[in-house]
Structures are given as C-alpha cells and as structure tokens.
mmCIF file of N, CA and C in Angstrom:
data_model
loop_
_atom_site.group_PDB
_atom_site.id
_atom_site.type_symbol
_atom_site.label_atom_id
_atom_site.label_comp_id
_atom_site.label_asym_id
_atom_site.label_seq_id
_atom_site.Cartn_x
_atom_site.Cartn_y
_atom_site.Cartn_z
ATOM 1 N N GLY A 21 211.787 6.706 -1.021
ATOM 2 C CA GLY A 21 211.550 7.243 0.273
ATOM 3 C C GLY A 21 212.668 6.521 1.327
ATOM 4 N N LEU A 22 213.487 7.417 2.140
ATOM 5 C CA LEU A 22 214.160 6.765 3.182
ATOM 6 C C LEU A 22 213.405 6.188 4.366
ATOM 7 N N ASN A 23 213.330 5.316 5.090
ATOM 8 C CA ASN A 23 212.294 5.445 6.223
ATOM 9 C C ASN A 23 213.153 5.049 7.422
ATOM 10 N N ARG A 24 214.293 4.990 7.327
ATOM 11 C CA ARG A 24 214.892 5.004 8.607
ATOM 12 C C ARG A 24 216.222 6.091 8.626
ATOM 13 N N VAL A 25 216.422 6.475 10.247
ATOM 14 C CA VAL A 25 217.458 7.304 10.245
ATOM 15 C C VAL A 25 218.653 6.976 10.496
ATOM 16 N N ALA A 26 219.612 7.758 9.997
ATOM 17 C CA ALA A 26 220.838 7.324 9.651
ATOM 18 C C ALA A 26 221.576 8.072 10.943
ATOM 19 N N GLY A 27 221.508 7.496 11.948
ATOM 20 C CA GLY A 27 222.531 7.911 13.408
ATOM 21 C C GLY A 27 221.837 7.738 14.075
ATOM 22 N N ASP A 28 222.191 8.573 15.458
ATOM 23 C CA ASP A 28 221.762 8.936 16.709
ATOM 24 C C ASP A 28 220.318 9.446 16.758
ATOM 25 N N SER A 29 219.306 8.825 17.419
ATOM 26 C CA SER A 29 217.679 9.642 17.245
ATOM 27 C C SER A 29 217.539 8.845 18.209
ATOM 28 N N TYR A 30 216.161 9.803 18.579
ATOM 29 C CA TYR A 30 215.177 9.170 19.484
ATOM 30 C C TYR A 30 214.489 7.922 18.830
ATOM 31 N N ILE A 31 214.354 7.682 17.764
ATOM 32 C CA ILE A 31 213.567 6.920 17.092
ATOM 33 C C ILE A 31 214.414 5.886 17.081
ATOM 34 N N SER A 32 213.968 4.333 17.617
ATOM 35 C CA SER A 32 214.512 3.179 17.713
ATOM 36 C C SER A 32 214.745 2.584 16.218
ATOM 37 N N ASN A 33 215.231 1.582 16.140
ATOM 38 C CA ASN A 33 215.511 0.932 14.770
ATOM 39 C C ASN A 33 216.159 1.677 13.600
ATOM 40 N N TYR A 34 217.225 2.422 14.115
ATOM 41 C CA TYR A 34 217.716 3.412 13.006
ATOM 42 C C TYR A 34 219.166 2.025 12.106
ATOM 43 N N ALA A 35 219.203 2.961 11.002
ATOM 44 C CA ALA A 35 219.982 2.470 9.709
ATOM 45 C C ALA A 35 221.343 2.585 10.343
ATOM 46 N N LYS A 36 222.445 2.034 9.681
ATOM 47 C CA LYS A 36 223.917 2.140 9.797
ATOM 48 C C LYS A 36 223.949 3.451 9.043
ATOM 49 N N PRO A 37 224.903 4.240 9.506
ATOM 50 C CA PRO A 37 224.847 5.766 8.893
ATOM 51 C C PRO A 37 224.906 5.879 7.553
ATOM 52 N N ASP A 38 225.874 4.847 6.967
ATOM 53 C CA ASP A 38 226.030 4.375 5.433
ATOM 54 C C ASP A 38 224.881 4.129 4.432
ATOM 55 N N THR A 39 223.925 3.227 5.108
ATOM 56 C CA THR A 39 222.825 2.673 4.425
ATOM 57 C C THR A 39 222.063 3.599 3.846
ATOM 58 N N ASN A 40 221.650 4.790 4.430
ATOM 59 C CA ASN A 40 220.918 5.515 3.432
ATOM 60 C C ASN A 40 221.608 6.393 2.062
ATOM 61 N N THR A 41 222.919 6.798 2.461
ATOM 62 C CA THR A 41 223.845 7.163 1.478
ATOM 63 C C THR A 41 223.654 6.286 0.621
ATOM 64 N N LYS A 42 224.147 4.951 0.558
ATOM 65 C CA LYS A 42 224.352 4.044 -0.257
ATOM 66 C C LYS A 42 223.118 3.962 -1.125
ATOM 67 N N TRP A 43 222.046 3.807 -0.504
ATOM 68 C CA TRP A 43 220.654 3.590 -1.388
ATOM 69 C C TRP A 43 220.595 5.073 -2.568
ATOM 70 N N VAL A 44 220.889 6.370 -2.181
ATOM 71 C CA VAL A 44 220.660 7.389 -2.725
ATOM 72 C C VAL A 44 221.803 6.937 -3.786
ATOM 73 N N LYS A 45 223.286 7.002 -3.612
ATOM 74 C CA LYS A 45 224.166 6.808 -4.254
ATOM 75 C C LYS A 45 223.670 5.374 -5.573
ATOM 76 N N ASP A 46 223.416 4.204 -4.959
ATOM 77 C CA ASP A 46 222.806 3.341 -6.103
ATOM 78 C C ASP A 46 221.758 3.920 -7.099
ATOM 79 N N LYS A 47 220.926 4.676 -6.601
ATOM 80 C CA LYS A 47 219.927 4.896 -6.886
ATOM 81 C C LYS A 47 219.911 6.115 -8.642
ATOM 82 N N LEU A 48 220.805 7.123 -7.692
ATOM 83 C CA LEU A 48 221.454 7.690 -8.798
ATOM 84 C C LEU A 48 222.263 7.457 -9.905
ATOM 85 N N ALA A 49 222.990 6.492 -9.503
ATOM 86 C CA ALA A 49 224.111 5.559 -10.478
ATOM 87 C C ALA A 49 223.559 4.871 -11.419
ATOM 88 N N GLU A 50 222.160 4.492 -11.139
ATOM 89 C CA GLU A 50 221.439 3.954 -12.093
ATOM 90 C C GLU A 50 220.766 4.538 -13.462
ATOM 91 N N ASP A 51 221.225 6.119 -13.115
ATOM 92 C CA ASP A 51 220.745 7.232 -14.544
ATOM 93 C C ASP A 51 222.310 7.584 -15.090
ATOM 94 N N LYS A 52 222.287 6.227 -15.921
ATOM 95 C CA LYS A 52 223.932 6.532 -16.435
ATOM 96 C C LYS A 52 223.649 7.473 -17.647
ATOM 97 N N ASN A 53 222.684 7.734 -18.243
ATOM 98 C CA ASN A 53 222.456 8.723 -19.409
ATOM 99 C C ASN A 53 221.887 10.062 -18.792
ATOM 100 N N CYS A 54 222.011 10.443 -17.773
ATOM 101 C CA CYS A 54 221.170 12.231 -17.079
ATOM 102 C C CYS A 54 220.175 12.168 -17.748
ATOM 103 N N LYS A 55 219.208 11.210 -17.539
ATOM 104 C CA LYS A 55 217.788 11.300 -18.334
ATOM 105 C C LYS A 55 216.802 11.927 -16.822
ATOM 106 N N HIS A 56 217.059 12.020 -15.766
ATOM 107 C CA HIS A 56 216.366 12.856 -14.685
ATOM 108 C C HIS A 56 215.874 14.026 -15.035
ATOM 109 N N GLU A 57 214.695 14.499 -14.697
ATOM 110 C CA GLU A 57 214.542 15.719 -14.786
ATOM 111 C C GLU A 57 214.126 16.581 -13.446
ATOM 112 N N SER A 58 213.785 15.521 -12.278
ATOM 113 C CA SER A 58 214.099 16.230 -11.154
ATOM 114 C C SER A 58 213.942 15.234 -10.223
ATOM 115 N N ILE A 59 214.421 15.576 -8.949
ATOM 116 C CA ILE A 59 214.497 14.289 -7.526
ATOM 117 C C ILE A 59 213.675 15.040 -6.406
ATOM 118 N N VAL A 60 212.976 13.554 -6.039
ATOM 119 C CA VAL A 60 211.871 13.941 -4.800
ATOM 120 C C VAL A 60 212.655 12.933 -3.715
ATOM 121 N N ILE A 61 212.854 13.347 -2.658
ATOM 122 C CA ILE A 61 213.367 12.222 -1.601
ATOM 123 C C ILE A 61 212.521 12.708 -0.204
ATOM 124 N N ILE A 62 211.819 11.570 -0.011
ATOM 125 C CA ILE A 62 210.799 11.610 1.220
ATOM 126 C C ILE A 62 211.475 10.654 2.245
ATOM 127 N N ALA A 63 211.415 11.523 3.336
ATOM 128 C CA ALA A 63 212.240 10.817 4.420
ATOM 129 C C ALA A 63 211.911 10.770 5.876
ATOM 130 N N HIS A 64 212.045 10.024 6.494
ATOM 131 C CA HIS A 64 211.622 10.166 8.141
ATOM 132 C C HIS A 64 212.280 10.987 8.679
ATOM 133 N N ALA A 65 213.475 11.332 8.473
ATOM 134 C CA ALA A 65 214.267 12.403 9.546
ATOM 135 C C ALA A 65 215.308 13.348 8.475
ATOM 136 N N VAL A 66 215.526 14.353 9.071
ATOM 137 C CA VAL A 66 216.405 15.498 8.298
ATOM 138 C C VAL A 66 217.465 14.505 7.669
ATOM 139 N N LEU A 67 217.948 14.925 6.461
ATOM 140 C CA LEU A 67 218.817 14.235 5.752
ATOM 141 C C LEU A 67 220.441 14.527 6.103
ATOM 142 N N LYS A 68 221.215 13.373 6.322
ATOM 143 C CA LYS A 68 222.397 13.808 6.292
ATOM 144 C C LYS A 68 223.373 14.313 5.490
ATOM 145 N N SER A 69 224.495 15.162 5.623
ATOM 146 C CA SER A 69 225.034 15.829 4.508
ATOM 147 C C SER A 69 225.761 14.799 3.577
ATOM 148 N N GLU A 70 226.123 13.687 4.192
ATOM 149 C CA GLU A 70 226.450 12.681 2.993
ATOM 150 C C GLU A 70 225.262 12.305 1.911
ATOM 151 N N ILE A 71 224.395 12.328 2.205
ATOM 152 C CA ILE A 71 222.870 12.338 1.344
ATOM 153 C C ILE A 71 223.270 13.628 -0.229
ATOM 154 N N TYR A 72 223.181 14.987 0.856
ATOM 155 C CA TYR A 72 223.572 15.888 -0.151
ATOM 156 C C TYR A 72 224.898 15.991 -0.856
ATOM 157 N N ASN A 73 225.813 15.233 -0.402
ATOM 158 C CA ASN A 73 227.116 14.969 -1.107
ATOM 159 C C ASN A 73 227.011 14.090 -2.161
ATOM 160 N N GLU A 74 226.015 13.197 -2.092
ATOM 161 C CA GLU A 74 226.056 12.281 -3.325
ATOM 162 C C GLU A 74 225.035 12.950 -4.482
ATOM 163 N N LEU A 75 224.146 13.920 -3.914
ATOM 164 C CA LEU A 75 223.510 14.848 -4.769
ATOM 165 C C LEU A 75 224.250 15.453 -5.897
ATOM 166 N N ASP A 76 225.187 16.228 -4.949
ATOM 167 C CA ASP A 76 226.227 17.188 -5.614
ATOM 168 C C ASP A 76 227.068 16.654 -6.251
ATOM 169 N N ASP A 77 227.285 15.154 -6.281
ATOM 170 C CA ASP A 77 228.032 14.560 -7.230
ATOM 171 C C ASP A 77 227.493 13.834 -8.597
ATOM 172 N N TYR A 78 226.119 13.783 -8.030
ATOM 173 C CA TYR A 78 225.361 13.450 -9.486
ATOM 174 C C TYR A 78 224.977 14.656 -10.189
ATOM 175 N N PHE A 79 224.889 15.902 -9.373
ATOM 176 C CA PHE A 79 224.961 17.158 -10.367
ATOM 177 C C PHE A 79 225.986 17.252 -11.028
ATOM 178 N N ASP A 80 227.246 17.212 -10.276
ATOM 179 C CA ASP A 80 228.515 17.269 -11.088
ATOM 180 C C ASP A 80 228.386 16.617 -12.308
ATOM 181 N N ARG A 81 228.597 15.644 -12.481
ATOM 182 C CA ARG A 81 228.136 14.435 -13.399
ATOM 183 C C ARG A 81 227.044 14.599 -14.474
ATOM 184 N N CYS A 82 226.111 15.247 -14.034
ATOM 185 C CA CYS A 82 225.053 15.388 -15.127
ATOM 186 C C CYS A 82 224.841 16.732 -15.220
ATOM 187 N N ARG A 83 224.023 17.186 -14.196
ATOM 188 C CA ARG A 83 223.391 18.731 -14.277
ATOM 189 C C ARG A 83 222.674 18.776 -13.137
ATOM 190 N N VAL A 84 222.692 20.263 -12.524
ATOM 191 C CA VAL A 84 221.848 20.575 -11.699
ATOM 192 C C VAL A 84 220.313 20.421 -11.739
ATOM 193 N N LEU A 85 219.607 19.798 -11.003
ATOM 194 C CA LEU A 85 218.080 19.424 -10.949
ATOM 195 C C LEU A 85 217.051 20.127 -10.092
ATOM 196 N N PRO A 86 216.276 20.218 -10.180
ATOM 197 C CA PRO A 86 215.226 20.773 -9.148
ATOM 198 C C PRO A 86 214.956 19.656 -8.254
ATOM 199 N N THR A 87 215.433 19.844 -6.939
ATOM 200 C CA THR A 87 215.331 18.789 -5.986
ATOM 201 C C THR A 87 214.384 19.295 -4.688
ATOM 202 N N LEU A 88 213.672 18.047 -4.402
ATOM 203 C CA LEU A 88 212.332 18.504 -3.458
ATOM 204 C C LEU A 88 212.765 17.355 -2.460
ATOM 205 N N THR A 89 213.005 17.821 -1.200
ATOM 206 C CA THR A 89 213.032 16.911 0.245
ATOM 207 C C THR A 89 211.972 17.467 1.070
ATOM 208 N N ILE A 90 211.265 16.058 1.678
ATOM 209 C CA ILE A 90 210.429 16.194 2.359
ATOM 210 C C ILE A 90 210.712 15.303 3.789
ATOM 211 N N THR A 91 211.137 15.924 4.786
ATOM 212 C CA THR A 91 211.091 15.495 5.990
ATOM 213 C C THR A 91 210.685 15.568 7.011
ATOM 214 N N GLY A 92 210.832 14.628 8.219
ATOM 215 C CA GLY A 92 210.207 15.155 9.685
ATOM 216 C C GLY A 92 211.588 15.094 10.588
ATOM 217 N N ASP A 93 210.999 14.588 11.763
ATOM 218 C CA ASP A 93 212.204 14.550 12.811
ATOM 219 C C ASP A 93 212.751 16.299 13.504
ATOM 220 N N THR A 94 212.201 17.343 12.842
ATOM 221 C CA THR A 94 211.959 18.573 13.459
ATOM 222 C C THR A 94 210.836 19.007 14.197
ATOM 223 N N HIS A 95 211.163 20.332 14.703
ATOM 224 C CA HIS A 95 209.780 20.621 15.492
ATOM 225 C C HIS A 95 210.108 22.581 15.138
ATOM 226 N N PRO A 96 209.923 23.053 14.098
ATOM 227 C CA PRO A 96 210.015 24.209 13.750
ATOM 228 C C PRO A 96 208.641 24.930 14.348
ATOM 229 N N SER A 97 208.656 26.075 14.422
ATOM 230 C CA SER A 97 207.558 27.173 14.604
ATOM 231 C C SER A 97 206.497 27.163 13.669
ATOM 232 N N ARG A 98 207.400 27.311 12.012
ATOM 233 C CA ARG A 98 206.456 27.323 10.988
ATOM 234 C C ARG A 98 206.999 26.185 10.256
ATOM 235 N N TYR A 99 205.884 25.699 9.512
ATOM 236 C CA TYR A 99 206.295 24.586 8.527
ATOM 237 C C TYR A 99 206.479 25.166 7.232
ATOM 238 N N CYS A 100 207.521 26.012 7.183
ATOM 239 C CA CYS A 100 207.602 26.813 5.509
ATOM 240 C C CYS A 100 208.829 25.747 4.886
ATOM 241 N N MET A 101 208.647 25.945 3.399
ATOM 242 C CA MET A 101 209.701 25.461 2.876
ATOM 243 C C MET A 101 210.836 26.291 3.000
ATOM 244 N N ARG A 102 212.055 25.737 2.571
ATOM 245 C CA ARG A 102 213.225 26.712 2.484
ATOM 246 C C ARG A 102 213.808 26.217 1.428
ATOM 247 N N ARG A 103 214.416 27.316 0.626
ATOM 248 C CA ARG A 103 215.066 27.160 -0.599
ATOM 249 C C ARG A 103 216.722 27.400 -0.748
ATOM 250 N N ASN A 104 217.508 26.242 -1.258
ATOM 251 C CA ASN A 104 218.738 26.668 -1.733
ATOM 252 C C ASN A 104 218.975 26.424 -2.933
ATOM 253 N N ASN A 105 219.126 27.386 -3.684
ATOM 254 C CA ASN A 105 219.159 26.867 -5.177
ATOM 255 C C ASN A 105 218.235 26.471 -5.760
ATOM 256 N N GLU A 106 218.528 25.325 -6.399
ATOM 257 C CA GLU A 106 217.543 24.381 -7.030
ATOM 258 C C GLU A 106 216.772 23.458 -5.874
ATOM 259 N N ARG A 107 217.437 23.589 -4.649
ATOM 260 C CA ARG A 107 216.810 22.199 -3.811
ATOM 261 C C ARG A 107 215.771 23.005 -2.823
ATOM 262 N N ILE A 108 214.616 22.228 -2.828
ATOM 263 C CA ILE A 108 213.770 22.978 -1.841
ATOM 264 C C ILE A 108 213.450 21.764 -0.844
ATOM 265 N N ASP A 109 213.626 22.041 0.558
ATOM 266 C CA ASP A 109 213.560 21.364 1.514
ATOM 267 C C ASP A 109 212.064 21.852 2.227
ATOM 268 N N LEU A 110 211.406 20.784 2.833
ATOM 269 C CA LEU A 110 210.020 20.654 3.173
ATOM 270 C C LEU A 110 209.883 20.272 4.810
ATOM 271 N N THR A 111 209.534 20.452 5.884
ATOM 272 C CA THR A 111 209.794 19.675 6.959
ATOM 273 C C THR A 111 208.381 19.301 7.504
ATOM 274 N N VAL A 112 207.872 18.259 7.736
ATOM 275 C CA VAL A 112 206.296 17.814 8.415
ATOM 276 C C VAL A 112 206.544 17.216 9.216
ATOM 277 N N GLU A 113 205.647 17.379 10.098
ATOM 278 C CA GLU A 113 205.129 16.434 11.462
ATOM 279 C C GLU A 113 203.735 15.579 11.156
ATOM 280 N N ALA A 114 203.629 14.711 11.595
ATOM 281 C CA ALA A 114 202.581 13.895 11.405
ATOM 282 C C ALA A 114 201.475 14.505 12.170
ATOM 283 N N TYR A 115 201.742 15.219 13.662
ATOM 284 C CA TYR A 115 200.633 15.506 14.302
ATOM 285 C C TYR A 115 200.202 17.136 13.872
ATOM 286 N N ARG A 116 201.072 17.749 13.011
ATOM 287 C CA ARG A 116 200.651 18.991 12.618
ATOM 288 C C ARG A 116 200.470 19.235 10.822
ATOM 289 N N SER A 117 200.520 18.242 9.961
ATOM 290 C CA SER A 117 200.215 18.587 8.763
ATOM 291 C C SER A 117 198.832 17.449 8.381
ATOM 292 N N GLY A 118 198.235 17.640 7.505
ATOM 293 C CA GLY A 118 197.259 16.645 6.855
ATOM 294 C C GLY A 118 198.096 16.098 5.749
ATOM 295 N N PRO A 119 197.709 14.765 5.392
ATOM 296 C CA PRO A 119 198.421 14.070 3.897
ATOM 297 C C PRO A 119 198.697 15.099 3.004
ATOM 298 N N LEU A 120 199.854 14.946 2.769
ATOM 299 C CA LEU A 120 200.636 15.871 1.488
ATOM 300 C C LEU A 120 200.202 15.339 0.359
ATOM 301 N N ARG A 121 199.910 16.077 -0.775
ATOM 302 C CA ARG A 121 199.930 15.692 -1.996
ATOM 303 C C ARG A 121 201.157 16.622 -2.749
ATOM 304 N N VAL A 122 202.016 16.013 -3.534
ATOM 305 C CA VAL A 122 203.264 16.273 -4.291
ATOM 306 C C VAL A 122 203.022 15.875 -5.514
ATOM 307 N N SER A 123 202.752 17.216 -6.494
ATOM 308 C CA SER A 123 202.829 17.206 -8.378
ATOM 309 C C SER A 123 204.439 17.271 -8.477
ATOM 310 N N VAL A 124 204.847 16.681 -9.513
ATOM 311 C CA VAL A 124 205.488 16.809 -10.619
ATOM 312 C C VAL A 124 205.196 17.396 -11.583
ATOM 313 N N VAL A 125 205.524 18.706 -11.874
ATOM 314 C CA VAL A 125 205.212 19.168 -12.919
ATOM 315 C C VAL A 125 206.189 19.519 -13.992
ATOM 316 N N ARG A 126 206.181 18.590 -15.186
ATOM 317 C CA ARG A 126 207.248 18.952 -16.111
ATOM 318 C C ARG A 126 206.876 20.364 -17.104
ATOM 319 N N ASP A 127 207.849 20.909 -17.232
ATOM 320 C CA ASP A 127 208.063 22.156 -18.140
ATOM 321 C C ASP A 127 207.985 21.581 -19.471
ATOM 322 N N PRO A 128 206.735 22.223 -20.135
ATOM 323 C CA PRO A 128 206.726 21.851 -21.493
ATOM 324 C C PRO A 128 207.472 22.217 -22.352
ATOM 325 N N THR A 129 208.355 23.211 -21.988
ATOM 326 C CA THR A 129 209.379 23.885 -22.952
ATOM 327 C C THR A 129 210.611 23.233 -23.091
ATOM 328 N N GLY A 130 210.688 22.315 -21.719
ATOM 329 C CA GLY A 130 211.965 21.718 -21.579
ATOM 330 C C GLY A 130 213.166 22.314 -21.395
ATOM 331 N N VAL A 131 212.903 23.633 -20.725
ATOM 332 C CA VAL A 131 214.018 24.615 -20.848
ATOM 333 C C VAL A 131 214.245 25.014 -19.135
ATOM 334 N N LYS A 132 213.190 24.877 -18.296
ATOM 335 C CA LYS A 132 213.377 24.956 -16.766
ATOM 336 C C LYS A 132 213.214 24.163 -15.692
ATOM 337 N N GLY A 133 213.088 22.871 -16.832
ATOM 338 C CA GLY A 133 213.082 21.506 -15.901
ATOM 339 C C GLY A 133 211.515 21.216 -14.926
ATOM 340 N N ASP A 134 211.552 20.898 -14.033
ATOM 341 C CA ASP A 134 210.486 20.161 -13.377
ATOM 342 C C ASP A 134 210.252 21.540 -12.230
ATOM 343 N N PHE A 135 208.700 21.455 -11.932
ATOM 344 C CA PHE A 135 208.402 22.364 -10.456
ATOM 345 C C PHE A 135 207.290 21.545 -9.924
ATOM 346 N N PHE A 136 207.554 21.858 -8.904
ATOM 347 C CA PHE A 136 206.678 20.960 -7.401
ATOM 348 C C PHE A 136 205.686 21.898 -7.075
ATOM 349 N N HIS A 137 204.521 21.108 -7.010
ATOM 350 C CA HIS A 137 203.274 21.385 -6.066
ATOM 351 C C HIS A 137 203.031 20.820 -5.191
ATOM 352 N N VAL A 138 202.966 21.389 -3.858
ATOM 353 C CA VAL A 138 202.783 20.606 -2.733
ATOM 354 C C VAL A 138 201.391 21.260 -2.155
ATOM 355 N N PHE A 139 200.535 20.303 -2.123
ATOM 356 C CA PHE A 139 199.404 20.394 -1.369
ATOM 357 C C PHE A 139 199.255 19.916 0.332
ATOM 358 N N ASP A 140 198.669 20.733 1.299
ATOM 359 C CA ASP A 140 198.746 20.445 2.233
ATOM 360 C C ASP A 140 197.125 20.202 2.827
ATOM 361 N N SER A 141 196.803 19.078 3.246
ATOM 362 C CA SER A 141 194.924 19.158 3.354
ATOM 363 C C SER A 141 194.742 19.566 4.879
ATOM 364 N N GLN A 142 195.542 19.996 5.457
ATOM 365 C CA GLN A 142 195.628 21.046 6.916
ATOM 366 C C GLN A 142 194.703 21.946 6.853
ATOM 367 N N THR A 143 193.867 22.265 7.573
ATOM 368 C CA THR A 143 192.941 23.151 7.186
ATOM 369 C C THR A 143 193.421 24.481 8.274
ATOM 370 N N LYS A 144 194.135 24.330 9.253
ATOM 371 C CA LYS A 144 194.873 25.408 10.008
ATOM 372 C C LYS A 144 196.092 26.000 9.355
ATOM 373 N N ASN A 145 195.809 26.943 9.061
ATOM 374 C CA ASN A 145 197.104 27.821 8.090
ATOM 375 C C ASN A 145 197.707 28.370 9.215
ATOM 376 N N ASP A 146 199.111 27.560 9.615
ATOM 377 C CA ASP A 146 199.870 28.185 10.446
ATOM 378 C C ASP A 146 201.340 28.688 9.561
ATOM 379 N N ASN A 147 201.087 28.990 8.377
ATOM 380 C CA ASN A 147 202.326 29.203 7.513
ATOM 381 C C ASN A 147 202.295 30.574 6.710
ATOM 382 N N ASP A 148 201.440 31.442 7.443
ATOM 383 C CA ASP A 148 201.190 32.835 6.840
ATOM 384 C C ASP A 148 202.442 33.561 6.225
ATOM 385 N N LEU A 149 203.392 33.282 7.028
ATOM 386 C CA LEU A 149 204.728 34.149 6.935
ATOM 387 C C LEU A 149 205.582 33.204 6.097
ATOM 388 N N CYS A 150 205.111 32.536 5.358
ATOM 389 C CA CYS A 150 206.257 31.643 4.392
ATOM 390 C C CYS A 150 206.517 32.164 3.336
ATOM 391 N N PRO A 151 207.724 32.306 3.168
ATOM 392 C CA PRO A 151 208.476 32.756 1.698
ATOM 393 C C PRO A 151 207.800 32.315 0.573
ATOM 394 N N ASN A 152 207.507 33.371 -0.552
ATOM 395 C CA ASN A 152 206.896 33.133 -1.783
ATOM 396 C C ASN A 152 208.059 32.862 -2.910
ATOM 397 N N PHE A 153 208.069 31.706 -3.588
ATOM 398 C CA PHE A 153 209.193 31.162 -4.408
ATOM 399 C C PHE A 153 208.700 31.176 -5.710
ATOM 400 N N ASN A 154 208.009 32.048 -5.968
ATOM 401 C CA ASN A 154 207.345 32.202 -7.178
ATOM 402 C C ASN A 154 208.692 33.240 -8.028
ATOM 403 N N ARG A 155 208.774 32.589 -9.427
ATOM 404 C CA ARG A 155 209.995 33.207 -10.104
ATOM 405 C C ARG A 155 209.665 34.136 -11.100
#
C-alpha cells in the first residue's frame, strides 16, 4: 500500500512526487516472469497518472491484469466502484466506510484471471445507485 501522497495536498508529510511511482515500478519489475494474476493497490490518496503509466508498462511487457485500486482523499456523493476495462477503482473515506474486507478470488479455470470481492461492514447503504459489474 502507498501511504504518502505524491504532491500538493492538505495532508502533511507527503512524499516526493516520484517516490510512489518508483516503489510501484520496482515492485512490478520483481515479477520478471509475468507470474502475477492480479494487482491490488491500497493508497491514502488518489493515484497520480505516473502510477498508472507504470501499470501500463507492466501490462505491455506481460499482459493486462485485473487491477483494484482502493484510495481515499476525495469526497464523492456516492462511494461506488468505477471500472475502466480491467481496472476497478474504489474510493473510501474513513468517516463514511467501515472496515473493508477485500478478497482476491482466483479463477479455477485459469482463463479469466482473478476476481475481487469487496465487503464494506458499514451498515448504512449509501450506494444503492452503483453500477453492477457482473459479466
């Protein structure tokens, strides 16, 4: 998980803009044989485009993988997941969400890659209008 924002923010103690990008690049570079089945990034703040560029470079080198990013630092009216091809983004705020439980479920056939199950223990359902991502 990335725990320091990369740039100007109302949050103090932020990292240099390239620190998080370098961390992601280094971690993806460790997978020399393209063995990852999915990627989950948990970050305090919304990811900068440089991080997504590193993911795209990895996808070019290996293959596109199901990717889940969980971030804070925004205040949307609804806390719905957003989908962009194989990437799913979820925004949470500490005061609006309970503890999240994220499960990565491996496709037993090995054809479709991994699936993500996200359980929010918050009892107030403010996401009635969220899109359904079932395929």
